[in-house]
């Protein structure tokens, strides 16, 4: 009996020893696995940044978002690779461990962009679509043709240069202008996401981008705060871009140069403008909230402002030029609802009628 007990204790001690060895090996294996996992992800991140200590690149990357449109906007725009030493990876999936499709160098443009998440941006580079870490991208805006034209005011209004490919422009919003000129075509689209924004772009007939502007306001009301139309003359076509908070910009149709600006304080403009242009390039512009008709020369000089001076007149909604008359159709409080005033080229009323 005593011998059996001693043999039983020996077996238990042997089992305890084996279990102890097994636990030691298990913890050792887990430690090796965890170290390899952390090292792999660290190398992947360094590879994503294009920073390799073998090449002497050890710079830390501290990045803040510097984009006009953040992850919540979902707009397809052009972005630029920044904040790396040499390149970043275009990934097949939104994961730093997924297959690399291409190496995208510093300063390269990334097209058709939208935020997949706070971490990754989806877009196109050299015909390949994939994902790039958002930390290494910023909204792309070309250098201004002269001094910077971006302006913000109390209305949250803005006006700036922007690059959109022809395909990007088509998905930006609702088309409000598509005008074919001799050497190019002018296309404008308006969007009401996150306020109101108007994109005006110029393209060759082979869809090559020439220039573009974006303007808008941070708010949206029942009236349009932006508009654009073809101005100038047949020999010298121009593009007029309007923002209720900033005024009127005149742009050269081929180069995109801003020829002149007319601030709201210099002319009586308001939302939802209507306009007409005569053969000399003089523009006749009116806004929704007032009855003033403003004549602006092709050089940006305010020639005159006229008023219907009638209590039945509400607001102008259509302007037409017939020979030497500017005929304005107003909404009004008359029985039939239409009040028409014809002005001469000096701004004096010629005749009035009710329809």
Tab-separated table of C-alpha atoms in Angstrom:
chain	number	residue	atom	x	y	z
A	1	UNK	CA	0.000	0.000	0.000
A	2	UNK	CA	2.745	2.404	0.903
A	3	UNK	CA	4.539	1.621	-2.333
A	4	UNK	CA	1.403	2.457	-4.345
A	5	UNK	CA	1.080	5.839	-2.681
A	6	UNK	CA	4.719	6.707	-3.436
A	7	UNK	CA	4.273	5.721	-7.083
A	8	UNK	CA	1.108	7.899	-7.319
A	9	UNK	CA	2.935	10.949	-5.901
A	10	UNK	CA	5.763	10.427	-8.365
A	11	UNK	CA	3.350	10.455	-11.300
A	12	UNK	CA	1.702	13.708	-10.062
A	13	UNK	CA	5.073	15.426	-9.698
A	14	UNK	CA	5.965	14.319	-13.205
A	15	UNK	CA	2.696	15.720	-14.600
A	16	UNK	CA	3.223	19.029	-12.767
A	17	UNK	CA	6.691	19.301	-14.271
A	18	UNK	CA	5.385	18.647	-17.777
A	19	UNK	CA	2.585	21.222	-17.333
A	20	UNK	CA	5.101	23.802	-16.138
A	21	UNK	CA	7.302	23.218	-19.173
A	22	UNK	CA	4.265	23.495	-21.483
A	23	UNK	CA	3.235	26.854	-19.977
A	24	UNK	CA	6.813	28.138	-20.368
A	25	UNK	CA	6.861	27.196	-24.058
A	26	UNK	CA	3.390	28.669	-24.600
A	27	UNK	CA	4.289	32.068	-23.124
A	28	UNK	CA	7.561	32.080	-25.068
A	29	UNK	CA	5.700	31.403	-28.332
A	30	UNK	CA	3.127	34.145	-27.609
A	31	UNK	CA	5.913	36.636	-26.925
A	32	UNK	CA	7.667	35.838	-30.194
A	33	UNK	CA	4.374	36.105	-32.141
A	34	UNK	CA	3.452	39.466	-30.576
A	35	UNK	CA	6.916	40.916	-31.265
A	36	UNK	CA	6.780	39.810	-34.895
A	37	UNK	CA	3.276	41.270	-35.290
A	38	UNK	CA	4.288	44.673	-33.907
A	39	UNK	CA	7.479	44.751	-35.958
A	40	UNK	CA	5.579	43.897	-39.156
A	41	UNK	CA	3.046	46.688	-38.650
A	42	UNK	CA	5.755	49.158	-37.750
A	43	UNK	CA	7.626	48.326	-40.960
A	44	UNK	CA	4.413	48.554	-42.982
A	45	UNK	CA	3.711	52.011	-41.624
A	46	UNK	CA	7.278	53.158	-42.354
A	47	UNK	CA	6.983	51.675	-45.836
A	48	UNK	CA	3.661	53.503	-46.342
A	49	UNK	CA	5.323	56.782	-45.436
A	50	UNK	CA	8.247	56.160	-47.759
A	51	UNK	CA	10.631	56.535	-44.800
A	52	UNK	CA	13.322	53.814	-44.598
A	53	UNK	CA	16.141	54.037	-42.075
A	54	UNK	CA	18.324	52.091	-44.581
A	55	UNK	CA	18.171	55.200	-46.755
A	56	UNK	CA	18.687	57.533	-43.832
A	57	UNK	CA	15.080	58.760	-43.622
A	58	UNK	CA	14.097	59.001	-39.981
A	59	UNK	CA	11.830	62.052	-39.976
A	60	UNK	CA	8.678	61.804	-37.890
A	61	UNK	CA	5.388	62.608	-39.546
A	62	UNK	CA	3.067	64.923	-37.636
A	63	UNK	CA	0.168	65.782	-39.928
A	64	UNK	CA	-2.998	67.794	-39.608
A	65	UNK	CA	-5.818	67.873	-42.157
A	66	UNK	CA	-5.274	70.733	-44.574
A	67	UNK	CA	-8.090	70.015	-47.017
A	68	UNK	CA	-10.975	72.144	-48.188
A	69	UNK	CA	-13.311	69.167	-47.964
A	70	UNK	CA	-13.172	66.789	-45.021
A	71	UNK	CA	-14.274	63.169	-44.701
A	72	UNK	CA	-17.960	64.042	-44.320
A	73	UNK	CA	-18.304	65.823	-47.651
A	74	UNK	CA	-17.768	62.977	-50.090
A	75	UNK	CA	-16.905	65.298	-53.007
A	76	UNK	CA	-14.706	63.946	-55.796
A	77	UNK	CA	-11.791	66.336	-56.197
A	78	UNK	CA	-8.085	66.373	-56.981
A	79	UNK	CA	-5.565	65.981	-54.174
A	80	UNK	CA	-1.783	66.200	-53.926
A	81	UNK	CA	0.709	63.885	-52.177
A	82	UNK	CA	2.415	65.731	-49.312
A	83	UNK	CA	4.138	65.140	-45.962
A	84	UNK	CA	6.476	62.340	-47.075
A	85	UNK	CA	10.118	62.213	-48.124
A	86	UNK	CA	9.796	60.398	-51.435
A	87	UNK	CA	6.528	58.531	-52.058
A	88	UNK	CA	3.473	56.837	-50.610
A	89	UNK	CA	1.745	53.596	-51.542
A	90	UNK	CA	-1.418	53.209	-53.557
A	91	UNK	CA	-3.097	50.218	-51.878
A	92	UNK	CA	-5.601	47.754	-53.280
A	93	UNK	CA	-7.683	47.908	-50.096
A	94	UNK	CA	-8.000	50.505	-47.276
A	95	UNK	CA	-5.369	48.702	-45.228
A	96	UNK	CA	-1.613	49.313	-44.950
A	97	UNK	CA	-1.091	45.556	-45.214
A	98	UNK	CA	-2.972	45.157	-48.505
A	99	UNK	CA	-1.234	44.780	-51.864
A	100	UNK	CA	0.579	47.842	-53.175
A	101	UNK	CA	-0.664	48.791	-56.648
A	102	UNK	CA	1.751	51.642	-57.298
A	103	UNK	CA	4.268	53.998	-55.745
A	104	UNK	CA	2.946	57.584	-55.827
A	105	UNK	CA	5.737	60.183	-55.605
A	106	UNK	CA	5.735	63.309	-53.479
A	107	UNK	CA	3.879	66.112	-55.273
A	108	UNK	CA	1.923	63.788	-57.573
A	109	UNK	CA	-1.781	64.444	-58.163
A	110	UNK	CA	-4.424	61.953	-57.021
A	111	UNK	CA	-7.661	62.254	-59.035
A	112	UNK	CA	-11.348	61.364	-58.481
A	113	UNK	CA	-10.771	61.515	-54.726
A	114	UNK	CA	-13.254	60.924	-51.970
A	115	UNK	CA	-12.852	59.923	-48.346
A	116	UNK	CA	-13.429	56.219	-47.789
A	117	UNK	CA	-12.895	56.775	-44.055
A	118	UNK	CA	-11.097	59.187	-41.742
A	119	UNK	CA	-7.900	57.243	-42.465
A	120	UNK	CA	-8.003	56.492	-46.203
A	121	UNK	CA	-8.829	58.368	-49.410
A	122	UNK	CA	-9.938	56.498	-52.531
A	123	UNK	CA	-8.909	57.802	-55.935
A	124	UNK	CA	-7.023	57.325	-59.203
A	125	UNK	CA	-3.334	57.593	-60.060
A	126	UNK	CA	-2.002	56.795	-63.545
A	127	UNK	CA	-5.136	54.880	-64.469
A	128	UNK	CA	-5.176	52.753	-61.303
A	129	UNK	CA	-7.773	53.161	-58.555
A	130	UNK	CA	-6.878	52.481	-54.957
A	131	UNK	CA	-6.411	53.861	-51.455
A	132	UNK	CA	-3.844	56.257	-49.973
A	133	UNK	CA	-3.516	57.255	-46.329
A	134	UNK	CA	-5.274	60.590	-45.846
A	135	UNK	CA	-2.365	61.898	-43.760
A	136	UNK	CA	-0.341	62.205	-46.956
A	137	UNK	CA	-2.879	64.039	-49.086
A	138	UNK	CA	-4.117	67.594	-49.245
A	139	UNK	CA	-6.677	69.409	-51.384
A	140	UNK	CA	-4.921	70.567	-54.543
A	141	UNK	CA	-5.136	74.199	-55.639
A	142	UNK	CA	-2.891	75.614	-58.351
A	143	UNK	CA	-0.761	78.655	-57.701
A	144	UNK	CA	-2.819	81.804	-58.362
A	145	UNK	CA	-2.297	83.576	-61.654
A	146	UNK	CA	-1.499	86.747	-59.769
A	147	UNK	CA	-2.231	87.511	-56.159
A	148	UNK	CA	-4.412	85.060	-54.261
A	149	UNK	CA	-8.121	85.401	-54.921
A	150	UNK	CA	-9.536	83.341	-52.085
A	151	UNK	CA	-11.790	85.585	-49.993
A	152	UNK	CA	-14.000	84.872	-46.997
A	153	UNK	CA	-16.544	87.269	-45.528
A	154	UNK	CA	-19.364	87.331	-42.977
A	155	UNK	CA	-21.573	85.300	-45.330
A	156	UNK	CA	-19.109	82.428	-45.393
A	157	UNK	CA	-18.538	83.166	-49.090
A	158	UNK	CA	-15.440	81.929	-50.898
A	159	UNK	CA	-13.833	82.085	-54.332
A	160	UNK	CA	-10.753	80.111	-55.296
A	161	UNK	CA	-9.004	78.224	-58.068
A	162	UNK	CA	-9.567	74.487	-58.292
A	163	UNK	CA	-8.657	71.613	-60.607
A	164	UNK	CA	-11.289	69.086	-61.651
A	165	UNK	CA	-10.978	66.636	-64.484
A	166	UNK	CA	-13.837	66.553	-66.955
A	167	UNK	CA	-15.178	63.319	-65.419
A	168	UNK	CA	-14.962	64.768	-61.910
A	169	UNK	CA	-16.813	67.896	-62.987
A	170	UNK	CA	-19.665	65.822	-64.423
A	171	UNK	CA	-20.315	64.270	-61.017
A	172	UNK	CA	-19.943	67.447	-58.987
A	173	UNK	CA	-23.544	68.712	-59.213
A	174	UNK	CA	-26.288	69.872	-61.572
A	175	UNK	CA	-25.162	71.434	-64.838
A	176	UNK	CA	-26.243	75.051	-65.308
A	177	UNK	CA	-23.975	76.083	-68.194
A	178	UNK	CA	-22.442	74.264	-71.161
A	179	UNK	CA	-21.242	76.781	-73.742
A	180	UNK	CA	-19.071	75.989	-76.744
A	181	UNK	CA	-16.622	78.715	-77.706
A	182	UNK	CA	-14.182	78.737	-80.622
A	183	UNK	CA	-11.254	77.173	-78.762
A	184	UNK	CA	-12.814	75.608	-75.681
A	185	UNK	CA	-16.021	74.935	-73.828
A	186	UNK	CA	-17.172	76.385	-70.535
A	187	UNK	CA	-19.059	74.101	-68.173
A	188	UNK	CA	-20.587	75.042	-64.830
A	189	UNK	CA	-22.244	72.819	-62.237
A	190	UNK	CA	-23.875	73.755	-58.940
A	191	UNK	CA	-24.159	71.664	-55.783
A	192	UNK	CA	-26.214	72.244	-52.632
A	193	UNK	CA	-24.343	69.844	-50.370
A	194	UNK	CA	-23.025	71.595	-47.255
A	195	UNK	CA	-24.212	75.022	-48.341
A	196	UNK	CA	-23.996	76.071	-51.972
A	197	UNK	CA	-21.036	75.688	-54.302
A	198	UNK	CA	-20.562	76.506	-57.973
A	199	UNK	CA	-17.771	75.037	-60.095
A	200	UNK	CA	-16.871	76.734	-63.380
A	201	UNK	CA	-14.359	74.956	-65.602
A	202	UNK	CA	-12.840	75.355	-69.053
A	203	UNK	CA	-11.921	72.329	-71.181
A	204	UNK	CA	-10.627	71.672	-74.659
A	205	UNK	CA	-12.766	69.667	-77.035
A	206	UNK	CA	-10.581	66.670	-76.121
A	207	UNK	CA	-11.695	67.120	-72.450
A	208	UNK	CA	-8.305	68.494	-71.368
A	209	UNK	CA	-8.542	70.739	-68.301
A	210	UNK	CA	-7.537	74.390	-68.865
A	211	UNK	CA	-8.717	76.261	-65.767
A	212	UNK	CA	-11.332	76.169	-63.043
A	213	UNK	CA	-12.823	78.144	-60.176
A	214	UNK	CA	-15.038	77.193	-57.273
A	215	UNK	CA	-17.214	79.692	-55.426
A	216	UNK	CA	-20.023	79.396	-52.934
A	217	UNK	CA	-21.371	80.051	-49.468
A	218	UNK	CA	-21.432	78.010	-46.282
A	219	UNK	CA	-25.202	78.343	-46.074
A	220	UNK	CA	-28.071	77.635	-48.447
A	221	UNK	CA	-31.319	79.598	-48.760
A	222	UNK	CA	-34.337	79.616	-51.054
A	223	UNK	CA	-32.320	81.761	-53.510
A	224	UNK	CA	-29.198	80.873	-55.446
A	225	UNK	CA	-26.171	82.698	-54.072
A	226	UNK	CA	-23.992	81.968	-57.108
A	227	UNK	CA	-24.274	82.173	-60.881
A	228	UNK	CA	-22.206	82.306	-64.058
A	229	UNK	CA	-22.763	83.323	-67.676
A	230	UNK	CA	-20.887	84.034	-70.893
A	231	UNK	CA	-20.038	87.714	-71.211
A	232	UNK	CA	-17.742	89.882	-73.338
A	233	UNK	CA	-18.180	90.044	-77.095
A	234	UNK	CA	-18.148	87.564	-79.954
A	235	UNK	CA	-14.514	88.462	-80.698
A	236	UNK	CA	-13.514	88.555	-77.006
A	237	UNK	CA	-15.657	86.051	-75.046
A	238	UNK	CA	-15.354	86.119	-71.277
A	239	UNK	CA	-16.870	84.279	-68.342
A	240	UNK	CA	-18.665	86.160	-65.562
A	241	UNK	CA	-18.844	84.464	-62.157
A	242	UNK	CA	-21.122	85.855	-59.465
A	243	UNK	CA	-21.215	85.351	-55.699
A	244	UNK	CA	-23.757	87.257	-53.624
A	245	UNK	CA	-21.234	87.843	-50.836
A	246	UNK	CA	-18.257	88.752	-53.024
A	247	UNK	CA	-19.636	90.349	-56.175
A	248	UNK	CA	-18.852	89.791	-59.848
A	249	UNK	CA	-15.622	88.355	-61.326
A	250	UNK	CA	-14.732	88.635	-65.001
A	251	UNK	CA	-12.513	85.805	-66.303
A	252	UNK	CA	-10.633	85.506	-69.596
A	253	UNK	CA	-12.109	82.489	-71.368
A	254	UNK	CA	-8.900	80.763	-72.524
A	255	UNK	CA	-6.308	81.552	-69.852
A	256	UNK	CA	-8.619	81.801	-66.838
A	257	UNK	CA	-7.016	85.095	-65.796
A	258	UNK	CA	-9.235	87.301	-63.654
A	259	UNK	CA	-9.577	90.534	-65.604
A	260	UNK	CA	-11.485	92.531	-62.996
A	261	UNK	CA	-13.659	92.223	-59.888
A	262	UNK	CA	-16.723	94.225	-58.900
A	263	UNK	CA	-17.542	94.195	-55.193
A	264	UNK	CA	-21.171	94.088	-53.939
A	265	UNK	CA	-20.699	97.576	-52.500
A	266	UNK	CA	-20.057	98.939	-56.002
A	267	UNK	CA	-23.275	97.609	-57.515
A	268	UNK	CA	-26.663	96.529	-56.222
A	269	UNK	CA	-26.489	92.743	-56.548
A	270	UNK	CA	-28.541	90.200	-54.636
A	271	UNK	CA	-29.381	86.508	-54.861
A	272	UNK	CA	-30.805	84.717	-57.917
A	273	UNK	CA	-29.575	87.248	-60.459
A	274	UNK	CA	-30.852	87.582	-64.003
A	275	UNK	CA	-28.758	89.168	-66.731
A	276	UNK	CA	-28.309	89.998	-70.402
A	277	UNK	CA	-25.293	91.064	-72.469
A	278	UNK	CA	-25.388	93.310	-75.525
A	279	UNK	CA	-23.123	93.234	-78.590
A	280	UNK	CA	-20.641	95.672	-77.026
A	281	UNK	CA	-20.220	93.440	-73.976
A	282	UNK	CA	-22.208	95.675	-71.633
A	283	UNK	CA	-23.953	93.570	-68.983
A	284	UNK	CA	-27.351	94.331	-67.492
A	285	UNK	CA	-27.703	92.599	-64.159
A	286	UNK	CA	-30.489	92.538	-61.578
A	287	UNK	CA	-31.070	90.682	-58.307
A	288	UNK	CA	-34.060	89.173	-56.582
A	289	UNK	CA	-34.237	91.421	-53.525
A	290	UNK	CA	-34.323	94.789	-55.272
A	291	UNK	CA	-35.640	96.435	-58.425
A	292	UNK	CA	-32.351	98.024	-59.505
A	293	UNK	CA	-31.015	97.227	-62.947
A	294	UNK	CA	-27.249	97.708	-63.080
A	295	UNK	CA	-25.390	98.288	-66.335
A	296	UNK	CA	-21.714	97.236	-66.212
A	297	UNK	CA	-19.308	97.874	-69.083
A	298	UNK	CA	-17.031	95.219	-70.539
A	299	UNK	CA	-14.216	96.842	-68.534
A	300	UNK	CA	-16.031	96.507	-65.191
A	301	UNK	CA	-17.270	100.091	-64.859
A	302	UNK	CA	-20.754	100.637	-63.427
A	303	UNK	CA	-22.448	102.770	-66.088
A	304	UNK	CA	-25.813	103.338	-64.448
A	305	UNK	CA	-28.428	101.913	-62.108
A	306	UNK	CA	-32.159	102.298	-62.707
A	307	UNK	CA	-35.270	101.552	-60.721
A	308	UNK	CA	-38.802	100.843	-61.907
A	309	UNK	CA	-40.064	103.196	-59.166
A	310	UNK	CA	-43.448	101.511	-58.909
A	311	UNK	CA	-45.110	100.092	-55.809
A	312	UNK	CA	-46.555	97.178	-57.803
A	313	UNK	CA	-43.114	95.911	-58.805
A	314	UNK	CA	-41.671	93.054	-56.728
A	315	UNK	CA	-38.501	91.762	-58.411
A	316	UNK	CA	-37.025	91.298	-61.899
A	317	UNK	CA	-36.784	87.756	-63.268
A	318	UNK	CA	-35.904	88.225	-66.950
A	319	UNK	CA	-33.857	90.758	-68.938
A	320	UNK	CA	-33.674	90.987	-72.733
A	321	UNK	CA	-31.847	93.380	-75.046
A	322	UNK	CA	-33.768	94.441	-78.162
A	323	UNK	CA	-31.868	96.883	-80.373
A	324	UNK	CA	-31.558	100.002	-78.198
A	325	UNK	CA	-33.848	98.874	-75.383
A	326	UNK	CA	-33.318	96.812	-72.266
A	327	UNK	CA	-36.645	95.154	-71.494
A	328	UNK	CA	-37.102	93.874	-67.955
A	329	UNK	CA	-39.938	91.580	-66.904
A	330	UNK	CA	-40.864	91.909	-63.225
A	331	UNK	CA	-43.030	89.900	-60.921
A	332	UNK	CA	-45.543	92.315	-59.488
A	333	UNK	CA	-48.675	92.833	-57.445
A	334	UNK	CA	-50.807	93.564	-60.494
A	335	UNK	CA	-53.765	91.347	-61.402
A	336	UNK	CA	-51.870	89.453	-64.105
A	337	UNK	CA	-48.609	89.378	-62.198
A	338	UNK	CA	-46.240	90.748	-64.888
A	339	UNK	CA	-44.924	94.273	-65.093
A	340	UNK	CA	-42.607	95.154	-67.977
A	341	UNK	CA	-40.305	98.157	-68.132
A	342	UNK	CA	-38.162	99.139	-71.123
A	343	UNK	CA	-35.033	101.211	-70.453
A	344	UNK	CA	-32.889	102.962	-73.023
A	345	UNK	CA	-29.114	102.511	-73.162
A	346	UNK	CA	-28.684	105.378	-70.695
A	347	UNK	CA	-30.920	103.769	-68.071
A	348	UNK	CA	-33.956	105.996	-68.540
A	349	UNK	CA	-37.379	104.270	-68.644
A	350	UNK	CA	-38.892	104.384	-72.128
A	351	UNK	CA	-42.217	102.677	-71.510
A	352	UNK	CA	-44.057	100.452	-69.043
A	353	UNK	CA	-46.796	97.898	-69.485
A	354	UNK	CA	-48.725	95.254	-67.567
A	355	UNK	CA	-49.305	91.754	-68.904
